[in-house]
Every structure is written in structure tokens, then in C-alpha cells.
Short mmCIF file of C-alpha atoms and ligand atoms in Angstrom, two decimals:
data_model
loop_
_atom_site.label_atom_id
_atom_site.label_comp_id
_atom_site.label_asym_id
_atom_site.label_seq_id
_atom_site.Cartn_x
_atom_site.Cartn_y
_atom_site.Cartn_z
CA MET Z 23 4.55 28.02 22.39
CA ALA Z 24 0.95 27.92 21.24
CA TYR Z 25 -1.76 28.14 23.96
CA SER Z 26 -5.02 26.26 23.92
CA LYS Z 27 -8.16 28.33 23.31
CA LYS Z 28 -9.40 27.68 26.81
CA VAL Z 29 -6.09 28.95 28.32
CA ILE Z 30 -6.35 32.02 26.23
CA ASP Z 31 -9.89 32.56 27.18
CA HIS Z 32 -9.18 32.33 30.93
CA TYR Z 33 -6.15 34.60 30.52
CA ASN Z 34 -8.18 37.25 28.62
CA ASN Z 35 -11.31 36.81 30.73
CA PRO Z 36 -10.25 35.53 34.04
CA ARG Z 37 -13.13 34.36 36.21
CA ASN Z 38 -13.35 35.45 39.82
CA VAL Z 39 -10.31 37.64 40.10
CA GLY Z 40 -10.16 39.37 43.57
CA SER Z 41 -9.88 38.80 47.20
CA LEU Z 42 -12.08 37.90 50.15
CA ASP Z 43 -11.39 39.00 53.72
CA LYS Z 44 -9.03 36.50 55.00
CA GLN Z 45 -9.91 37.33 58.57
CA ASP Z 46 -13.56 36.47 57.93
CA ASP Z 47 -14.45 33.12 59.70
CA SER Z 48 -16.30 31.90 56.63
CA VAL Z 49 -13.40 32.33 54.38
CA GLY Z 50 -10.60 29.88 53.72
CA THR Z 51 -7.38 31.04 52.00
CA GLY Z 52 -4.66 29.06 50.17
CA LEU Z 53 -1.57 30.90 49.22
CA VAL Z 54 0.78 28.39 47.43
CA GLY Z 55 3.96 28.50 45.16
CA ALA Z 56 6.88 30.82 45.54
CA PRO Z 57 7.93 34.03 43.66
CA GLU Z 58 11.41 32.62 42.84
CA CYS Z 59 9.72 29.76 41.04
CA GLY Z 60 7.73 32.05 38.92
CA ASP Z 61 4.30 31.21 40.17
CA VAL Z 62 2.21 32.10 43.28
CA MET Z 63 -1.52 31.39 43.60
CA LYS Z 64 -3.87 32.77 46.12
CA LEU Z 65 -7.25 31.09 46.12
CA GLN Z 66 -10.00 31.91 48.59
CA ILE Z 67 -13.40 30.39 49.23
CA ARG Z 68 -16.43 31.49 51.15
CA VAL Z 69 -18.16 28.62 52.82
CA GLU Z 70 -21.84 28.36 54.00
CA ASP Z 71 -23.26 25.22 55.25
CA ASP Z 72 -20.39 23.13 54.13
CA HIS Z 73 -20.91 24.50 50.50
CA ILE Z 74 -18.46 26.74 48.64
CA VAL Z 75 -20.66 29.83 47.77
CA ASP Z 76 -17.95 31.99 46.42
CA ALA Z 77 -14.33 31.76 45.31
CA LYS Z 78 -11.66 34.34 44.28
CA PHE Z 79 -8.27 34.08 43.03
CA LYS Z 80 -5.08 36.12 42.33
CA THR Z 81 -2.12 34.59 40.54
CA PHE Z 82 1.38 35.53 39.74
CA GLY Z 83 2.49 33.31 36.85
CA CYS Z 84 2.39 32.30 33.36
CA GLY Z 85 -0.91 32.10 31.30
CA SER Z 86 -1.43 28.54 32.26
CA ALA Z 87 -1.11 29.20 35.93
CA ILE Z 88 -3.63 31.98 35.61
CA ALA Z 89 -5.97 29.74 33.64
CA SER Z 90 -5.61 26.92 36.08
CA SER Z 91 -6.41 28.98 39.00
CA SER Z 92 -9.31 30.80 37.23
CA LEU Z 93 -10.70 27.43 36.28
CA ALA Z 94 -10.32 26.15 39.88
CA THR Z 95 -12.44 29.01 41.19
CA GLU Z 96 -15.18 28.14 38.64
CA TRP Z 97 -15.09 24.43 39.53
CA VAL Z 98 -15.20 24.83 43.38
CA LYS Z 99 -18.24 27.12 43.36
CA GLY Z 100 -21.25 25.27 44.49
CA LYS Z 101 -19.36 22.20 45.56
CA THR Z 102 -19.37 20.86 49.08
CA LEU Z 103 -15.90 20.92 50.75
CA ASP Z 104 -15.52 17.14 50.36
CA GLU Z 105 -16.44 17.39 46.63
CA ALA Z 106 -13.98 20.13 46.12
CA MET Z 107 -11.34 18.07 47.74
CA GLU Z 108 -11.85 15.55 44.99
CA ILE Z 109 -10.74 17.93 42.18
CA ARG Z 110 -7.52 16.58 40.75
CA ASN Z 111 -4.78 18.28 38.77
CA VAL Z 112 -5.31 15.93 35.83
CA ASP Z 113 -8.91 17.16 35.32
CA ILE Z 114 -7.44 20.66 35.02
CA VAL Z 115 -4.72 19.47 32.55
CA GLU Z 116 -7.44 17.85 30.52
CA GLU Z 117 -9.90 20.66 30.48
CA LEU Z 118 -7.25 23.30 29.56
CA SER Z 119 -5.11 20.89 27.29
CA LEU Z 120 -1.92 21.78 29.26
CA PRO Z 121 1.31 20.58 27.73
CA PRO Z 122 3.65 18.55 29.82
CA VAL Z 123 5.73 21.47 30.89
CA LYS Z 124 2.76 23.24 32.30
CA ILE Z 125 1.52 20.35 34.45
CA HIS Z 126 3.00 21.97 37.53
CA CYS Z 127 0.50 24.85 37.10
CA SER Z 128 -2.40 22.40 37.56
CA VAL Z 129 -0.68 20.77 40.54
CA LEU Z 130 -0.37 24.19 42.16
CA ALA Z 131 -4.12 24.89 41.53
CA GLU Z 132 -5.00 21.65 43.19
CA ASP Z 133 -2.74 22.57 46.02
CA ALA Z 134 -4.46 25.97 46.36
CA ILE Z 135 -7.86 24.48 46.61
CA LYS Z 136 -6.84 21.97 49.25
CA THR Z 137 -4.91 24.62 51.21
CA ALA Z 138 -7.88 26.92 51.16
CA ILE Z 139 -10.19 24.24 52.32
CA ASN Z 140 -7.83 23.19 55.12
CA ASP Z 141 -7.44 26.76 56.25
CA TYR Z 142 -11.15 27.09 56.51
CA LYS Z 143 -11.48 23.82 58.52
CA SER Z 144 -8.72 24.81 60.80
CA LYS Z 145 -10.60 27.97 61.53
CA HIS Z 146 -13.59 25.71 62.57
CA GLY Z 147 -11.56 23.33 64.73
CA GLN Z 148 -11.61 20.62 62.15
CA ALA Z 149 -8.47 18.79 61.37
CA GLY Z 150 -6.99 19.67 57.99
CA MET E 18 1.29 50.56 11.49
CA LYS E 19 1.43 46.82 10.97
CA THR E 20 1.27 44.31 13.79
CA PRO E 21 2.82 42.32 15.17
CA ILE E 22 5.57 44.65 16.02
CA TYR E 23 9.05 43.27 15.94
CA LEU E 24 11.17 44.31 18.90
CA ASP E 25 13.32 41.32 19.28
CA ASN E 26 16.30 42.43 17.24
CA HIS E 27 18.88 40.72 19.53
CA ALA E 28 17.33 37.37 18.47
CA THR E 29 17.58 38.23 14.83
CA THR E 30 16.86 41.02 12.38
CA ARG E 31 14.83 41.46 9.25
CA VAL E 32 17.02 41.23 6.13
CA ASP E 33 17.40 44.71 4.63
CA PRO E 34 15.63 44.83 1.21
CA ARG E 35 18.95 46.20 -0.20
CA VAL E 36 20.74 43.11 1.06
CA VAL E 37 18.06 40.80 -0.46
CA GLU E 38 18.63 42.56 -3.71
CA ALA E 39 22.30 42.12 -3.66
CA MET E 40 21.89 38.41 -2.87
CA LEU E 41 19.33 37.52 -5.41
CA PRO E 42 21.45 37.17 -8.65
CA HIS E 43 23.62 34.74 -6.70
CA PHE E 44 20.75 32.26 -6.61
CA THR E 45 19.98 32.54 -10.24
CA GLU E 46 22.43 33.60 -12.88
CA ASP E 47 25.61 33.91 -10.70
CA PHE E 48 25.20 30.63 -8.91
CA GLY E 49 28.75 29.38 -9.28
CA ASN E 50 30.92 27.65 -6.74
CA ALA E 51 33.62 30.18 -5.61
CA ALA E 52 36.13 27.26 -5.67
CA SER E 53 35.55 26.56 -9.31
CA ARG E 54 38.85 27.88 -10.79
CA ASN E 55 38.31 27.12 -14.42
CA HIS E 56 35.20 28.82 -15.64
CA ALA E 57 33.37 32.09 -15.45
CA PHE E 58 30.76 30.93 -13.00
CA GLY E 59 33.39 30.21 -10.49
CA TRP E 60 35.23 33.50 -11.16
CA VAL E 61 32.17 35.56 -10.73
CA ALA E 62 31.40 33.83 -7.42
CA GLU E 63 34.89 34.24 -6.22
CA GLU E 64 34.93 37.92 -7.00
CA ALA E 65 31.67 38.53 -5.18
CA VAL E 66 32.98 36.58 -2.11
CA GLU E 67 36.19 38.52 -2.03
CA GLN E 68 34.28 41.84 -2.37
CA ALA E 69 32.08 40.74 0.61
CA ARG E 70 35.18 39.68 2.54
CA GLU E 71 36.52 43.39 2.27
CA GLN E 72 33.22 44.73 3.40
CA VAL E 73 32.78 42.36 6.38
CA ALA E 74 36.43 42.97 7.46
CA ALA E 75 36.11 46.81 7.11
CA LEU E 76 33.31 46.78 9.70
CA ILE E 77 35.78 45.84 12.42
CA GLY E 78 38.77 47.55 10.96
CA ALA E 79 40.36 44.34 9.86
CA GLY E 80 42.04 43.16 6.63
CA ALA E 81 40.12 41.01 4.18
CA LYS E 82 42.60 38.16 4.48
CA GLU E 83 41.89 38.00 8.12
CA VAL E 84 38.24 37.10 7.71
CA VAL E 85 36.97 33.42 7.57
CA PHE E 86 33.53 32.84 6.69
CA THR E 87 31.60 30.36 8.84
CA SER E 88 27.94 29.33 9.35
CA GLY E 89 27.42 31.95 12.02
CA ALA E 90 28.68 33.18 15.33
CA THR E 91 28.07 29.86 17.12
CA GLU E 92 30.59 28.23 14.83
CA SER E 93 32.89 31.15 14.96
CA ASP E 94 32.91 30.98 18.84
CA ASN E 95 33.54 27.24 18.65
CA ALA E 96 36.29 27.62 16.09
CA ALA E 97 38.05 30.30 18.03
CA LEU E 98 37.87 28.65 21.44
CA VAL E 99 38.63 25.14 20.40
CA GLY E 100 40.97 26.24 17.73
CA VAL E 101 43.21 28.40 20.08
CA ALA E 102 43.02 25.93 22.87
CA GLU E 103 44.19 23.03 20.73
CA PHE E 104 46.85 24.94 18.70
CA TYR E 105 48.48 26.50 21.77
CA LYS E 106 48.06 23.59 24.15
CA GLU E 107 51.79 23.12 24.47
CA LYS E 108 52.02 26.76 25.74
CA GLY E 109 49.15 26.50 28.21
CA ASP E 110 45.73 25.02 29.05
CA HIS E 111 43.98 27.93 30.63
CA ILE E 112 41.12 30.04 29.25
CA ILE E 113 39.42 33.13 30.87
CA THR E 114 35.85 33.95 30.16
CA ALA E 115 32.84 35.43 32.07
CA THR E 116 29.61 33.96 33.48
CA ILE E 117 27.41 36.04 31.21
CA GLU E 118 28.93 35.03 27.88
CA HIS E 119 26.69 33.51 25.27
CA LYS E 120 26.19 29.71 25.37
CA ALA E 121 28.18 29.32 22.30
CA VAL E 122 31.17 30.29 24.31
CA LEU E 123 30.07 28.79 27.69
CA ASP E 124 29.17 25.40 26.39
CA THR E 125 32.25 25.22 24.29
CA CYS E 126 34.35 26.06 27.48
CA GLN E 127 32.62 23.20 29.32
CA MET E 128 33.44 20.85 26.55
CA LEU E 129 37.06 21.97 26.69
CA GLU E 130 37.08 21.35 30.53
CA GLN E 131 36.01 17.90 29.73
CA ARG E 132 39.02 17.59 27.42
CA GLY E 133 41.22 18.68 30.27
CA PHE E 134 41.44 22.40 29.74
CA ARG E 135 40.93 24.80 32.64
CA VAL E 136 38.54 27.72 32.45
CA THR E 137 38.12 30.67 34.76
CA TYR E 138 34.64 32.19 34.66
CA LEU E 139 34.88 35.80 35.74
CA GLU E 140 32.00 37.11 37.79
CA VAL E 141 30.14 40.26 36.97
CA ASP E 142 28.77 43.06 39.16
CA GLU E 143 25.08 43.94 39.37
CA LYS E 144 25.29 45.79 36.04
CA GLY E 145 26.93 42.98 34.18
CA SER E 146 30.45 44.46 34.21
CA ILE E 147 33.61 42.52 34.86
CA ASP E 148 36.34 43.74 37.25
CA LEU E 149 39.53 44.48 35.19
CA GLU E 150 41.76 43.84 38.16
CA GLN E 151 40.13 40.39 38.57
CA LEU E 152 40.63 39.79 34.96
CA GLU E 153 44.28 40.59 35.21
CA ALA E 154 44.76 38.58 38.43
CA ALA E 155 43.27 35.46 36.77
CA ILE E 156 45.94 35.37 34.01
CA THR E 157 48.66 32.78 34.65
CA ASP E 158 51.63 31.69 32.54
CA LYS E 159 49.33 28.82 31.28
CA THR E 160 46.63 31.12 30.03
CA THR E 161 46.36 31.20 26.28
CA LEU E 162 43.05 32.99 25.64
CA ILE E 163 40.63 35.43 27.13
CA SER E 164 37.13 35.26 25.56
CA LEU E 165 34.77 38.23 26.44
CA MET E 166 31.84 39.56 24.35
CA ALA E 167 31.29 43.15 22.97
CA ALA E 168 27.66 43.53 23.99
CA ASN E 169 25.60 41.17 25.97
CA ASN E 170 22.68 39.70 24.05
CA GLU E 171 20.32 39.70 27.03
CA ILE E 172 21.17 42.81 29.06
CA GLY E 173 23.09 44.89 26.50
CA THR E 174 26.01 45.71 28.81
CA LEU E 175 29.26 46.23 27.04
CA HIS E 176 32.63 44.86 28.20
CA PRO E 177 35.53 47.46 28.07
CA LEU E 178 37.08 45.97 25.03
CA LYS E 179 40.08 48.40 24.74
CA GLU E 180 40.99 47.89 28.35
CA ILE E 181 40.65 44.05 27.95
CA GLY E 182 42.75 44.08 24.83
CA ALA E 183 45.41 46.04 26.50
CA ILE E 184 45.65 43.64 29.43
CA ALA E 185 45.67 40.62 27.10
CA ARG E 186 48.41 42.11 25.07
CA LYS E 187 50.47 43.12 28.12
CA HIS E 188 50.52 39.53 29.23
CA GLY E 189 50.89 37.97 25.78
CA VAL E 190 47.45 36.32 25.91
CA LEU E 191 45.17 36.17 22.90
CA PHE E 192 41.88 37.99 23.07
CA HIS E 193 38.79 36.60 21.45
CA CYS E 194 35.77 38.88 21.28
CA ASP E 195 32.28 37.57 20.61
CA ALA E 196 31.18 40.71 18.80
CA THR E 197 28.01 39.32 17.44
CA GLN E 198 25.72 41.87 19.16
CA GLY E 199 28.26 44.63 19.15
CA VAL E 200 29.26 45.05 15.53
CA GLY E 201 27.59 47.93 13.88
CA HIS E 202 26.21 49.08 17.21
CA GLN E 203 29.31 50.28 18.88
CA LYS E 204 32.77 51.10 17.60
CA ILE E 205 34.76 47.85 17.18
CA ASP E 206 38.27 48.21 15.84
CA VAL E 207 40.51 45.19 16.22
CA GLU E 208 43.69 47.34 15.97
CA GLU E 209 42.65 49.82 18.58
CA MET E 210 41.30 47.23 20.89
CA ASN E 211 43.96 44.59 20.40
CA ILE E 212 41.45 41.99 19.39
CA ASP E 213 43.03 38.89 18.05
CA LEU E 214 39.93 36.90 17.19
CA ALA E 215 36.36 38.07 16.72
CA SER E 216 33.03 36.26 15.98
CA TYR E 217 30.13 37.92 14.27
CA THR E 218 27.14 36.99 12.34
CA ALA E 219 25.08 38.56 9.47
CA HIS E 220 21.61 38.01 10.82
CA LYS E 221 22.01 40.38 13.69
CA ILE E 222 22.83 43.30 11.30
CA TYR E 223 19.99 42.98 8.83
CA GLY E 224 21.69 40.20 6.78
CA PRO E 225 20.73 36.56 6.19
CA LYS E 226 20.93 33.73 8.78
CA GLY E 227 23.40 30.98 8.53
CA ILE E 228 26.42 33.16 7.57
CA GLY E 229 28.98 34.36 9.95
CA ALA E 230 32.59 35.41 10.20
CA LEU E 231 35.66 34.74 12.33
CA TYR E 232 38.37 37.29 12.37
CA VAL E 233 41.78 35.78 12.92
CA ARG E 234 44.68 38.20 13.28
CA ARG E 235 47.49 37.80 10.82
CA ARG E 236 50.07 40.11 11.99
CA LYS E 237 51.37 41.10 15.47
CA PRO E 238 50.83 38.49 16.47
CA ARG E 239 49.99 35.99 13.79
CA VAL E 240 47.33 33.87 15.33
CA ARG E 241 46.96 30.16 14.40
CA ILE E 242 44.02 27.92 15.07
CA THR E 243 43.40 24.21 14.75
CA PRO E 244 40.39 23.81 12.43
CA ILE E 245 37.25 22.14 13.73
CA ILE E 246 35.98 21.31 10.19
CA TYR E 247 37.89 19.45 7.71
CA GLY E 248 37.49 18.84 4.01
CA GLY E 249 38.31 20.62 0.72
CA GLY E 250 40.62 23.07 2.28
CA HIS E 251 38.51 26.22 1.70
CA GLU E 252 39.21 29.41 3.62
CA ARG E 253 42.89 28.60 3.69
CA GLY E 254 42.11 25.34 5.37
CA ILE E 255 40.69 26.90 8.45
CA ARG E 256 37.19 26.23 7.40
CA SER E 257 36.44 23.77 4.72
CA GLY E 258 33.07 23.55 3.03
CA THR E 259 31.65 25.19 -0.21
CA LEU E 260 31.13 28.78 0.48
CA ASN E 261 27.62 30.08 0.91
CA VAL E 262 27.94 32.74 -1.85
CA PRO E 263 24.58 34.29 -1.64
CA GLY E 264 24.91 34.46 2.16
CA ILE E 265 28.36 35.90 2.04
CA VAL E 266 27.30 38.59 -0.57
CA GLY E 267 24.37 39.46 1.78
CA PHE E 268 26.67 39.70 4.68
CA GLY E 269 28.93 41.87 2.79
CA LYS E 270 26.13 44.22 1.85
CA ALA E 271 24.71 44.24 5.47
CA ALA E 272 28.27 45.20 6.68
CA GLU E 273 28.52 47.89 4.14
CA LEU E 274 25.30 49.41 5.06
CA MET E 275 26.12 49.19 8.80
CA LEU E 276 29.46 50.92 8.27
CA ALA E 277 27.92 53.67 6.34
CA ASP E 278 24.76 54.22 8.35
CA GLY E 279 25.59 52.73 11.74
CA PRO E 280 26.63 55.91 13.50
CA THR E 281 23.53 57.93 12.65
CA GLU E 282 21.26 54.91 12.83
CA ASN E 283 22.44 54.06 16.28
CA GLN E 284 21.55 57.53 17.61
CA ARG E 285 17.97 57.10 16.30
CA ILE E 286 17.78 53.61 17.78
CA ARG E 287 19.00 54.91 21.08
CA ALA E 288 16.44 57.65 21.13
CA LEU E 289 13.72 55.15 20.44
CA ARG E 290 14.99 52.92 23.17
CA ASP E 291 15.15 55.73 25.64
CA ARG E 292 11.64 56.85 24.71
CA LEU E 293 10.43 53.37 25.34
CA ARG E 294 12.00 53.24 28.73
CA GLU E 295 10.88 56.68 29.77
CA GLY E 296 7.40 56.06 28.53
CA ILE E 297 7.04 52.89 30.51
CA THR E 298 8.70 54.07 33.71
CA ARG E 299 6.69 57.29 33.80
CA GLU E 300 3.54 55.23 33.87
CA ILE E 301 4.29 52.37 36.18
CA ASP E 302 6.32 51.87 39.34
CA PHE E 303 8.34 48.93 40.48
CA VAL E 304 10.04 48.62 37.08
CA TYR E 305 13.86 47.84 37.24
CA LEU E 306 16.37 48.17 34.64
CA ASN E 307 18.74 45.19 34.13
CA GLY E 308 22.25 45.89 32.93
CA HIS E 309 24.22 49.07 32.70
CA ALA E 310 22.30 52.26 32.21
CA GLU E 311 24.79 53.90 29.90
CA PHE E 312 27.48 51.49 28.90
CA ARG E 313 24.97 49.64 26.89
CA HIS E 314 23.87 48.43 23.43
CA PRO E 315 21.87 51.20 21.90
CA GLY E 316 18.83 49.09 21.05
CA ASN E 317 18.73 47.05 24.24
CA LEU E 318 16.27 47.51 27.05
CA ASN E 319 15.89 44.78 29.65
CA LEU E 320 13.30 45.44 32.31
CA SER E 321 11.87 43.62 35.24
CA PHE E 322 8.26 44.28 36.03
CA ALA E 323 7.99 43.29 39.62
CA PHE E 324 4.91 41.16 40.65
CA VAL E 325 4.22 40.10 37.09
CA GLU E 326 5.45 36.93 35.50
CA GLY E 327 7.27 37.42 32.18
CA GLU E 328 5.48 34.80 30.07
CA SER E 329 2.08 36.23 31.19
CA MET E 330 3.37 39.60 29.99
CA LEU E 331 4.28 38.23 26.65
CA MET E 332 0.74 36.67 26.39
CA GLY E 333 -0.70 40.06 27.13
CA ILE E 334 1.34 42.15 24.74
CA ASP E 335 0.75 39.51 22.01
CA ASP E 336 0.95 41.93 19.20
CA ILE E 337 4.54 42.88 20.17
CA ALA E 338 7.48 40.37 19.66
CA VAL E 339 9.92 40.60 22.57
CA SER E 340 11.56 37.90 24.81
CA SER E 341 11.60 37.21 28.44
CA GLY E 342 14.11 35.88 30.97
CA SER E 343 11.40 33.87 32.61
CA ALA E 344 11.92 30.17 33.09
CA CYS E 345 8.51 29.64 31.53
CA THR E 346 9.74 30.75 28.07
CA SER E 347 12.73 28.42 28.09
CA ALA E 348 12.88 24.65 27.92
CA SER E 349 15.04 24.52 31.02
CA LEU E 350 12.61 25.80 33.57
CA GLU E 351 15.42 27.94 34.95
CA PRO E 352 15.32 31.65 34.72
CA SER E 353 17.96 33.55 32.74
CA TYR E 354 21.56 32.58 33.87
CA VAL E 355 22.67 36.07 32.77
CA LEU E 356 20.29 37.82 35.14
CA ARG E 357 21.13 35.32 37.92
CA ALA E 358 24.81 36.17 37.41
CA LEU E 359 23.92 39.77 38.00
CA GLY E 360 22.49 38.90 41.24
CA VAL E 361 18.97 39.70 40.13
CA GLY E 362 16.67 37.65 42.28
CA ASP E 363 14.87 34.75 40.62
CA ASP E 364 11.49 36.49 41.13
CA LEU E 365 12.66 39.52 39.23
CA ALA E 366 14.33 37.31 36.60
CA HIS E 367 10.98 35.74 36.04
CA SER E 368 9.55 39.23 35.50
CA SER E 369 12.09 40.31 32.94
CA ILE E 370 11.29 41.42 29.36
CA ARG E 371 14.02 42.14 26.80
CA PHE E 372 13.16 44.70 24.19
CA GLY E 373 15.50 45.00 21.19
CA VAL E 374 15.03 48.12 19.04
CA GLY E 375 16.31 47.99 15.60
CA ARG E 376 16.65 49.65 12.11
CA PHE E 377 13.00 49.11 11.12
CA ASN E 378 11.31 50.35 14.23
CA THR E 379 9.30 53.57 14.33
CA GLU E 380 8.25 56.02 16.87
CA GLU E 381 4.67 54.96 16.44
CA GLU E 382 5.50 51.33 17.17
CA ILE E 383 7.32 52.51 20.32
CA ASP E 384 4.39 54.54 21.54
CA HIS E 385 2.10 51.64 20.79
CA THR E 386 4.37 49.30 22.87
CA ILE E 387 4.46 51.67 25.69
CA ARG E 388 0.52 51.66 25.80
CA ARG E 389 0.34 47.96 25.61
CA VAL E 390 2.96 47.29 28.24
CA VAL E 391 1.42 49.77 30.66
CA GLU E 392 -2.12 48.31 30.10
CA THR E 393 -0.82 44.62 30.52
CA VAL E 394 1.29 45.30 33.59
CA SER E 395 -1.61 47.05 35.25
CA ARG E 396 -3.99 44.36 34.46
CA LEU E 397 -1.70 41.63 35.63
CA ARG E 398 -0.81 43.44 38.85
CA ASP E 399 -4.52 43.66 39.57
CA MET E 400 -4.55 39.93 39.59
CA SER E 401 -1.15 39.53 41.22
CA PRO E 402 -1.19 38.32 44.81
CA LEU E 403 2.35 39.66 45.21
CA TYR E 404 1.42 43.10 44.15
CA GLU E 405 -1.50 42.85 46.64
CA LEU E 406 0.90 41.87 49.41
CA ALA E 407 3.26 44.78 48.50
CA GLN E 408 0.36 47.19 48.62
CA GLU E 409 -0.52 45.86 52.08
CA GLY E 410 3.04 46.69 53.10
CA VAL E 411 3.98 43.04 53.43
CA ASP E 412 7.66 42.29 52.60
CA ILE E 413 7.40 39.35 50.10
CA LYS E 414 10.83 38.16 51.28
CA SER E 415 9.38 37.79 54.82
CA ILE E 416 6.90 35.19 53.80
CA GLN E 417 7.78 31.50 54.13
CA TRP E 418 7.17 30.20 50.53
CA ASN E 419 7.02 26.61 49.47
CA ALA E 420 9.55 26.43 46.87
CA HIS E 421 8.52 23.68 44.39
C1 PLP H 13 26.45 37.14 21.59
C2 PLP H 13 26.14 36.09 20.71
N1 PLP H 13 26.95 35.12 20.32
C3 PLP H 13 26.60 34.19 19.48
C4 PLP H 13 25.38 34.11 18.91
C5 PLP H 13 25.03 33.00 17.90
O1 PLP H 13 24.99 33.49 16.71
P1 PLP H 13 24.48 32.55 15.42
O2 PLP H 13 23.02 32.51 15.56
O3 PLP H 13 24.96 33.28 14.17
O4 PLP H 13 25.16 31.26 15.53
C6 PLP H 13 24.46 35.01 19.35
C7 PLP H 13 23.01 34.93 18.70
O5 PLP H 13 22.10 34.49 19.29
C8 PLP H 13 24.72 36.04 20.31
O6 PLP H 13 23.85 36.92 20.63
#
């Protein structure tokens, strides 16, 4: 299978790989997927004044899964929580030119963003 | 050293230049139809075919008259299973095979089940080995055929052909062996092993694609099969269709080279394979061997790199051609059924890479591969949440994952 240039670029130069302290009150963590399905994403955000000021990811998965989560961290940075909630998997599909069999990677990335935001919110007594 | 490096010799092999050379005249001057009985073009073609038949037969200790040329091992498997099932259906309706056989066998068995035949699929242990007692216990008075492969194409595990053949013979059941990966790489002797039918193909032994053979025993017992392809009555009516003369000649040459060089070549290949395994496992931890450690195809190395997904591995080692048991590399989105049958967890199946060392690989290529694999696994583990959890001492199985 041929990968798009953007997928290859994210795979070779993943943005924002790493971890934030998940105990930290300003950090929200999303861990989604399952090892037996072949993809697990961990996406973390640091929030200040309702804005996402930093984001990190680690992903176990194919190149498209790595690229989707790498792109997700790029996109959430600088956004408010509400704005980040608006990111949809189809935008990721389009940006990375993912083929149909890889759409689930983008779904997982969207899930990871939402789960991370909800984790942050629940730490701050807001309903997720 | 040229890249990309080809380490996928179970998928197919490069045609040996000596094979190409033997084939070439049969595209140009000697292009005749082997069935043309009344001119020199036909005679030359027929003679070339008969010489190749001897060479192909010799590779498995068979007689030339027992070899039928086909389009490849897929067709040979189909012809053997359907042919025996149909021909002997008055005697019985039961076939025994194993869960890790090639799809050419398994899918044919499924089709036969739809036609009313019954199939027992033997399970294998964690190394891919069948239990001979289970095999024997599965035989009934309705069993006509046992179909078990020589070497497994994914994990390299060998079935004990001699023991299987003895059991089959004892019970008067025919034994078909898909010897596709085995021929040339291990000793296969149809007499010593009591093999009644065998499938093999040229393109796994440095010959061309699209040409295979089916061995059908002629004496003690004389095996009969109902054809699956009808037409001009070629190959004694067992397989009609104009013979692929250049392909057959190439297959013959490839078999001849294998017979002559196989034993020494296999030692070299095994040494390279072991070097690859040792080089990788010396540098990185959490690497698991799939299949049997010793009773194994000499060129096969199947490893699971825990915490790293197979397709992302392939993308990282993009100057090396290998294959993965990960779902992502198949159309089905299911990880390898062979690894599943061994009880390898789906997570490790997704992390598996199959290396297939062959005739044209060099030590330099192996060392380069070791470096690239080690680099890539390290890089991908640095970005793997599963590796991070494992480093923190978390048991990944204890986490409640959301399977999707
Ligand atoms: C064990 C086994 N059987 C059958 C086949 C099919 O062979 P062919 O490609 O000649 O049809 C293969 C090759 O993939 C194989 O490895």
C-alpha cells in the first residue's frame, strides 16, 4: 500500500511525541483503542485558561494511526476546549488522504482528543 | 549492497539467472507446443518437458510419470483435495487437515464441506506442531485423505512427514503433502515418507511463477484423482491445457539446482537466519520467536516485537522487504490465522514480522537488516504507550481496553 506524503512525514517526524504527568491537575489524558485490535493511542493535553497550551501523544499502531495522532496534537494546540471538541475524524482523513481501510485510525484520534478533554473536565468537576 | 533488500523468500523468490537462461530458447526458437506430434517444433518442446519432468520428480524422489504439471501449488492443492475427495467418495467422505495449512488447502476444504464432505481441522500447539495421537484418533473408516504441509509458510514449523505417512499408510488413508515451502529446504522423499500426493511450485525455489507440480503416486497404491480441469487430455487427462513449456523448463532447471546445491545452500541460509535472530535479540528485549525453534524451515524467522505494531515496523524498515502478520497488512483486518492458531495473542500477532532468508541474501544484508530493525523498534517503542506502561510495571492485560 502506498502512503500519502503527509502520512510518511508524520511517521518519520512525529510531532509532539511524549508524555505529560497524568496526575497533574492541568493535564487531561485520553487512552483509547486496544492492543488486540492493533492500535492504542494516548493523547494528553495541558490546559490553561480553557486553552490547550501543550499536547503530547504516544501511539501503538500502523503508520496512519501514528500520523493521525501526531496531527491531532498539532491541531489541538492553541485551541479552546470547545474548539478542540469540534475536530472531526473526516478532517483528519482529508488532511492525511487516508484510504477507506484506515478511516478507523482517524476515528480513534478523534476519540483520543475527546477522551483527553473529558478527563480534564472531570478533574475540574465539569461533566464530560 | 543494493537496496531494497529482499527478505521475503516465502512469498516468492528471484528467478535464478541459470533458470532464466534455460528458459529463454523456449520463448524464441524452441517455442513449439509439446502436444504437436507431427513436427520438430513439437518434438523439441516435448523432449524439454520430459527432461524437466525427470528433474522435478527427482527433487522429491518420485518417478517422472508421477508428476503432473499445473499452474502452481494452489492448483495442485485444489486438484489433490477435490480430486481425491471426488474419486474416493464411495469409500468415504472425510478429510483430515490442520488449522495452520495454507489457504489453498483450507478454502478448498471449506468448499468441499459445502459439497457435503466432512473435514477435521487438527489443532496445533504453541509451536505449530500437530499431535500425532490426535491425528491417528481422528481417522475413521470414512477417512480418505490426510492433507498436511511440509513447512509452514508463515512460521516455518515442519510437520513430521515420515510419522504422518506411516500413520496414513497403517490406516489405508492417502496422504497429501503441500510441500511448497519444504521442497529443496528439507529432505522430502515420497517413498521414505509414504507421501501419496504432493504439491509444489517453481517460484519458491528460484524458478518462474505460474508453474507448479502435483505428484500423484502410481504404485503401492496407485492413486486416482478426478480432474478439476477438462479439455484436450494433456497430462494423461489429469490436467488439460497446453503445457507452459518455458515455465516447465525453468521449473526443471530450478529443481535440478536445488537438488544439487540444496544441502550446502541450506546450511548457509540457516546460518544467516540464525545470525539475524541472534543479532536482533542481542540488542532488543521483548522479542518472541513464533514457531518451533529447531524443527523449522532453514530460512524462516518469524518474530513478534512486543509493543510495536507490524505495519509501522514495515514502514520503518522500508529498505527491507519482509511481511507482517498484522491485520493492517492484510485486506481482512484480522491478524494472521496461523499465529492465532498457535495461541499467540492478537496483540503479539499484530507485532509479528516474517523474515524469509534465501539463496541470494548476503551477510552484509543481514547485518544491515539487524541495524535497521533495532533502530526502528527502539524508535517505535519510544512512541509506544504500551511500552511506556510496561516500563512503569503496568500489566497491559490488566487494563480495561475498549476493543473497537
Ligand atoms: C504452503 C503454500 N502452499 C501453496 C502456495 C501457493 O502456491 P502458488 O503461488 O504456486 O499457487 C503457497 C505460496 O504462497 C504456499 O506457501
